[in-house]
């Protein structure tokens, strides 16, 4: 296998205002401010080229720069006020709700601020997020039935039932998608993604440090934070209230933003674009047309005899066959780039030395995007003399040898997966 460069750092910053999507807007606002301030100096030139300066001034007069500044700083202000109380802002959260909560908290009415946030997690909001946001996450599909039951319990005030289910399903979602296949509570896990409001050191990672502390002593007093260990291990007995219940939903939706990034292959920052040549531009136009015209394959055969070379299912089939033969070197070809100092074959051997694949069968193959195919396989695995059969989902990503996401039609495309650590 070709030597691949390590992925770039995710480009996370200590301030949410510095993530690329917000920074770009900030730069545009600052540019508009600078132009407004330069109008007196530019006025003679603008008159000369026929620009109606009075109309330009009138237009700038309608821009509320102070309001813009508040919106740009909103994510940082929200987390600074609320993270210690179990809330963080996330990509799909209502900015209006966040702003209302901030205003109350900054005015000294913190109870009122929390009430705004709790009321946000009503039937309409939760159903919409389940339908629009979580429903598009492949790894969440098996959990839909239980999450709907948890919602029924939540709306009926049965918080003792809804809270543990939402927490456990959140844990399972992270377990399925994290490269280490460990849940959200694992101390070593970081939930970070490039250009994400939720998945960064000031968001999910900081919240993890608060909610997933050890809670070994049995307590009967009411709590207001969804302490995962205390609730699921039966030591925090006063957890069944709407405040904790609403915060578990907020945690799930924040994790959902991270999960969406994982399945799209958008965890790492893209490499800086080099200076574009005419041939580069032509290639980009061609790729754009390819993306626009792309359609997922229909009726994909799950019979390995029919797999096309260079398809994601072909690459996965090769991986599974090499697993049966204990060929760790060849198995390593499915690994994406890693910062680990351990060589890929050794990483494979370390994980699989006590896991033997007895048989496998492809259940389904689903093209999610131009560079993303999800494949479910039934695996029969022997581990320490015990044989188990389980369905396992692999998310296959199309990358080049440098670890950059590319179209499946790219001549340099190879298929890799973060889901190689089976069970």
XYZ file of C-alpha atoms in Angstrom:
423
model
C 0.000 0.000 0.000
C 1.223 3.516 -0.792
C 2.619 5.558 2.062
C -0.005 8.040 3.207
C 0.529 11.334 4.959
C -1.038 11.925 8.334
C -4.206 13.962 8.473
C -3.813 17.598 9.342
C -4.949 18.706 12.799
C -8.624 19.499 12.884
C -7.944 23.228 13.143
C -9.940 23.697 16.327
C -9.549 26.908 18.289
C -10.116 28.041 21.851
C -12.830 30.454 20.677
C -15.841 29.379 18.641
C -15.710 32.736 16.898
C -12.519 31.545 15.225
C -14.004 28.468 13.536
C -14.004 28.984 9.738
C -17.757 29.402 9.138
C -18.111 32.133 11.799
C -14.746 33.737 11.027
C -15.721 34.171 7.380
C -18.855 36.104 8.356
C -16.817 38.152 10.838
C -14.364 39.111 8.099
C -17.231 40.209 5.846
C -18.716 42.341 8.635
C -15.332 43.911 9.403
C -14.845 44.575 5.690
C -18.208 46.326 5.496
C -17.306 48.405 8.555
C -13.994 49.428 7.013
C -15.702 50.423 3.762
C -18.281 52.508 5.629
C -15.505 54.322 7.497
C -13.651 54.931 4.223
C -16.627 56.510 2.414
C -15.640 60.141 3.303
C -12.200 59.540 1.777
C -13.573 57.666 -1.240
C -16.466 60.057 -1.910
C -14.736 62.114 -4.659
C -13.720 58.914 -6.483
C -17.190 57.364 -6.082
C -18.757 60.539 -7.513
C -16.337 60.406 -10.430
C -17.406 56.889 -11.437
C -21.092 57.669 -11.068
C -21.871 56.044 -7.687
C -24.750 57.631 -5.745
C -22.896 58.209 -2.458
C -26.065 59.236 -0.591
C -27.689 55.886 -1.383
C -24.532 54.041 -0.315
C -24.573 55.903 3.003
C -28.277 55.182 3.393
C -27.656 51.470 2.817
C -24.906 51.305 5.425
C -27.169 53.206 7.812
C -29.549 50.253 7.769
C -26.857 47.775 8.864
C -26.972 47.035 12.588
C -23.292 46.319 13.224
C -23.888 46.029 16.978
C -26.447 43.277 16.451
C -24.075 41.528 14.070
C -21.345 41.629 16.693
C -23.692 40.038 19.240
C -24.612 37.224 16.862
C -20.967 36.489 16.040
C -20.073 36.255 19.725
C -23.237 34.317 20.609
C -21.711 30.764 20.621
C -18.862 31.759 22.949
C -21.163 33.763 25.221
C -23.609 30.852 25.441
C -20.993 28.265 26.395
C -19.293 30.563 28.897
C -22.617 31.050 30.671
C -24.119 27.576 30.453
C -21.541 24.802 29.967
C -21.000 24.366 33.720
C -24.756 23.875 34.021
C -24.906 21.109 31.392
C -25.805 23.059 28.234
C -23.695 23.781 25.149
C -24.631 25.396 21.870
C -24.573 23.190 18.783
C -24.825 23.663 15.034
C -28.572 22.994 14.665
C -29.749 24.773 17.823
C -32.085 27.755 17.447
C -30.054 30.972 17.577
C -33.153 32.856 18.807
C -33.559 30.517 21.778
C -29.849 30.773 22.588
C -29.977 34.568 22.414
C -33.063 34.754 24.651
C -31.387 32.536 27.241
C -28.204 34.633 27.144
C -30.152 37.868 27.634
C -31.893 36.516 30.731
C -28.699 35.059 32.192
C -26.730 38.270 31.602
C -29.562 40.221 33.271
C -29.195 38.050 36.382
C -32.206 35.799 35.797
C -30.439 32.446 35.436
C -33.491 30.445 36.481
C -35.450 32.178 33.720
C -32.644 31.432 31.253
C -32.752 27.724 32.058
C -36.519 27.763 31.744
C -36.157 29.115 28.193
C -33.801 26.261 27.340
C -35.937 23.577 28.998
C -39.055 24.795 27.202
C -37.204 24.610 23.881
C -37.081 20.816 24.157
C -40.788 20.333 23.554
C -42.589 17.820 21.353
C -42.244 19.938 18.197
C -38.510 20.613 18.582
C -37.550 17.039 19.445
C -39.662 15.461 16.714
C -38.234 17.879 14.148
C -34.645 17.115 15.174
C -35.279 13.381 15.154
C -36.874 13.588 11.713
C -34.478 16.037 10.052
C -31.148 15.781 11.889
C -30.771 12.359 13.509
C -32.767 10.497 10.873
C -30.057 11.168 8.281
C -27.358 9.550 10.455
C -27.035 5.936 9.331
C -25.584 4.796 12.659
C -28.662 6.133 14.446
C -31.201 4.186 12.382
C -31.234 1.087 14.647
C -31.927 3.368 17.612
C -35.006 5.117 16.207
C -37.507 2.707 17.778
C -36.141 3.177 21.283
C -35.677 6.933 20.962
C -39.342 7.299 19.998
C -40.324 5.351 23.127
C -38.063 7.621 25.168
C -39.829 10.642 23.661
C -43.224 9.182 24.650
C -41.972 8.800 28.214
C -40.498 12.324 28.229
C -43.722 13.945 27.016
C -45.702 11.963 29.616
C -43.392 13.144 32.414
C -41.821 9.712 32.939
C -38.339 11.142 33.210
C -37.087 8.151 35.217
C -37.574 6.116 32.022
C -36.616 8.578 29.283
C -33.309 9.820 30.720
C -31.404 6.484 30.916
C -32.554 5.520 27.414
C -31.444 8.800 25.810
C -28.096 8.617 27.625
C -27.462 5.011 26.600
C -28.431 5.630 22.965
C -26.094 8.633 22.865
C -23.339 6.411 24.250
C -24.049 3.748 21.639
C -24.008 6.235 18.770
C -20.532 7.408 19.763
C -19.402 3.803 20.225
C -20.445 2.962 16.653
C -18.742 5.941 15.036
C -15.671 6.681 17.138
C -12.456 5.175 15.700
C -11.734 3.501 19.055
C -15.260 2.064 19.279
C -15.742 3.257 22.834
C -18.666 5.265 24.143
C -18.949 8.958 24.898
C -17.973 8.422 28.529
C -14.548 6.939 27.713
C -12.000 9.308 29.223
C -9.601 9.084 26.261
C -12.297 9.923 23.696
C -12.405 13.354 22.133
C -15.410 14.457 20.120
C -13.926 17.061 17.826
C -14.542 18.011 14.222
C -13.315 20.768 11.980
C -15.638 23.767 11.618
C -18.176 22.512 14.169
C -19.807 24.654 16.844
C -20.514 21.626 19.058
C -17.624 19.223 18.416
C -14.662 21.055 19.906
C -12.705 21.531 23.125
C -15.076 24.275 24.310
C -18.188 22.247 23.507
C -18.641 18.488 23.737
C -15.201 17.791 25.179
C -15.677 20.313 27.975
C -19.207 19.069 28.648
C -17.903 15.486 28.846
C -15.550 16.517 31.630
C -18.506 17.812 33.628
C -21.157 15.155 32.976
C -19.002 12.028 33.018
C -17.243 12.382 36.347
C -17.211 9.428 38.750
C -20.355 9.187 40.913
C -19.727 6.178 43.164
C -21.497 7.419 46.288
C -25.268 6.827 46.415
C -27.199 10.098 46.554
C -30.937 10.641 46.979
C -31.046 14.442 46.607
C -32.326 15.913 43.343
C -29.658 16.650 40.725
C -29.846 19.076 37.794
C -27.070 17.604 35.631
C -27.336 14.322 33.661
C -24.421 12.570 35.346
C -24.103 9.540 33.107
C -22.268 7.274 35.550
C -24.463 8.083 38.518
C -27.713 7.629 36.584
C -26.865 4.460 34.653
C -25.054 2.829 37.590
C -27.856 3.569 40.040
C -26.034 5.889 42.437
C -27.722 9.210 41.524
C -31.312 8.466 42.515
C -32.726 11.982 42.232
C -32.262 12.354 38.498
C -35.913 12.075 37.383
C -36.837 15.684 36.638
C -37.457 17.763 33.524
C -34.205 19.747 33.866
C -32.028 16.636 33.596
C -34.314 15.181 30.915
C -34.063 18.267 28.679
C -30.279 18.329 29.053
C -30.014 14.717 27.894
C -31.878 15.635 24.696
C -29.553 18.621 24.208
C -26.538 16.327 24.652
C -27.898 13.853 22.094
C -28.456 16.556 19.472
C -24.979 18.020 20.047
C -23.482 14.542 19.593
C -25.656 14.211 16.479
C -23.798 17.147 14.925
C -20.488 15.353 15.556
C -21.882 12.086 14.182
C -23.015 13.827 10.994
C -19.472 15.136 10.474
C -18.043 11.637 11.017
C -20.318 9.988 8.473
C -19.574 12.705 5.922
C -15.834 12.290 6.454
C -15.498 15.903 7.630
C -13.623 15.405 10.899
C -10.295 16.792 9.682
C -9.666 20.187 8.129
C -9.306 20.148 4.353
C -5.866 20.913 3.029
C -5.249 24.490 1.947
C -6.065 24.871 -1.699
C -3.035 25.584 -3.933
C -3.096 28.335 -6.538
C -5.618 27.288 -9.160
C -4.526 26.874 -12.769
C -6.795 26.742 -15.835
C -6.488 22.949 -15.911
C -7.424 22.832 -12.192
C -10.491 24.947 -12.927
C -11.518 22.638 -15.763
C -11.107 19.626 -13.474
C -13.195 21.291 -10.740
C -15.985 22.051 -13.211
C -15.903 18.429 -14.338
C -16.108 17.194 -10.735
C -18.927 19.630 -10.000
C -20.888 18.240 -12.913
C -20.140 14.726 -11.678
C -21.503 15.590 -8.221
C -24.586 17.251 -9.655
C -25.355 14.271 -11.871
C -24.471 11.607 -9.303
C -27.163 9.157 -8.266
C -26.811 6.316 -5.760
C -26.767 2.858 -7.277
C -30.017 0.939 -7.077
C -30.447 -2.784 -6.448
C -26.797 -3.338 -5.536
C -25.991 -7.032 -5.421
C -24.801 -8.347 -2.062
C -23.167 -11.349 -3.734
C -19.350 -10.923 -3.695
C -19.186 -12.695 -7.056
C -20.840 -9.610 -8.584
C -18.704 -6.958 -6.867
C -16.876 -4.606 -9.224
C -13.176 -4.028 -8.650
C -12.547 -0.587 -7.025
C -16.041 -0.547 -5.479
C -16.400 -0.052 -1.691
C -17.971 -3.480 -1.280
C -15.060 -5.080 -3.154
C -12.559 -3.400 -0.795
C -14.525 -4.534 2.259
C -14.847 -8.066 0.915
C -11.067 -8.178 0.474
C -10.602 -6.962 4.059
C -12.912 -9.647 5.447
C -11.265 -12.418 3.431
C -7.830 -11.300 4.623
C -9.190 -11.333 8.181
C -10.186 -14.973 7.767
C -6.620 -15.680 6.608
C -5.100 -13.537 9.443
C -3.229 -11.491 6.841
C -2.816 -8.356 8.975
C -0.643 -6.557 6.435
C -3.311 -6.725 3.721
C -6.074 -5.922 6.238
C -4.248 -2.665 7.022
C -5.046 -1.321 3.553
C -8.533 -0.394 4.744
C -7.185 1.829 7.538
C -7.480 5.596 7.058
C -4.456 7.785 7.852
C -3.699 7.977 11.585
C -1.520 9.962 13.949
C -0.657 6.730 15.757
C 3.015 5.872 15.905
C 2.120 2.165 15.697
C 2.418 0.817 12.147
C -0.943 -0.157 10.573
C -0.327 -3.965 10.439
C 0.641 -3.948 14.137
C -2.482 -1.942 15.018
C -4.559 -4.499 13.114
C -2.834 -7.460 14.792
C -3.216 -5.924 18.255
C -6.965 -5.661 17.831
C -7.677 -8.850 15.909
C -5.252 -11.349 17.474
C -8.064 -12.750 19.660
C -10.854 -12.205 17.151
C -11.196 -14.826 14.415
C -13.653 -14.422 11.562
C -15.420 -17.717 10.884
C -17.814 -16.519 8.166
C -19.521 -13.390 6.845
C -22.465 -12.406 4.678
C -23.293 -9.016 3.132
C -26.767 -7.851 4.224
C -27.057 -4.453 2.522
C -25.069 -1.876 0.554
C -26.220 1.749 0.565
C -24.585 4.622 -1.366
C -24.978 7.596 0.987
C -22.942 10.160 -0.954
C -20.481 10.383 -3.833
C -17.651 9.341 -1.494
C -19.566 7.427 1.181
C -21.136 3.945 1.133
C -22.582 2.203 4.193
C -22.412 -1.591 4.202
C -24.001 -3.932 6.734
C -22.439 -7.366 7.107
C -23.379 -10.322 9.275
C -20.204 -11.540 10.968
C -19.582 -14.838 12.755
C -16.695 -14.190 15.132
C -14.857 -16.448 17.545
C -13.396 -14.649 20.539
C -11.844 -16.568 23.435
C -13.627 -19.828 22.440
C -16.993 -18.072 22.253
C -18.660 -17.742 18.841
C -21.078 -14.871 18.171
C -23.063 -13.782 15.133
C -23.754 -10.064 14.832
C -24.672 -7.514 12.191
C -21.992 -4.855 11.840
C -22.072 -1.622 9.869
C -19.037 -0.332 7.995
C -18.967 3.244 6.697
C -16.690 3.166 3.651
C -15.103 6.478 2.664
C -13.467 7.399 -0.629
C -10.074 9.049 -0.092
C -6.809 9.619 -1.910
C -3.453 8.379 -0.584
C -3.040 11.629 1.388
C -6.261 11.051 3.313
C -8.304 13.702 1.490
C -11.934 12.948 0.689
C -12.381 12.488 -3.067
C -15.135 11.372 -5.410
C -15.561 7.639 -5.894
C -14.944 8.340 -9.594
C -11.514 9.842 -8.925
C -8.757 7.749 -10.521
C -6.745 7.971 -7.273
C -9.645 6.983 -5.011
C -9.180 4.213 -2.455
C -11.800 2.939 0.002
C -11.064 3.159 3.735
C -13.111 2.860 6.911
C -12.944 4.134 10.472
C -15.053 1.148 11.516
C -12.379 -1.533 11.184
C -12.221 -2.175 14.963
C -14.986 -4.742 14.949
C -16.505 -5.458 18.404
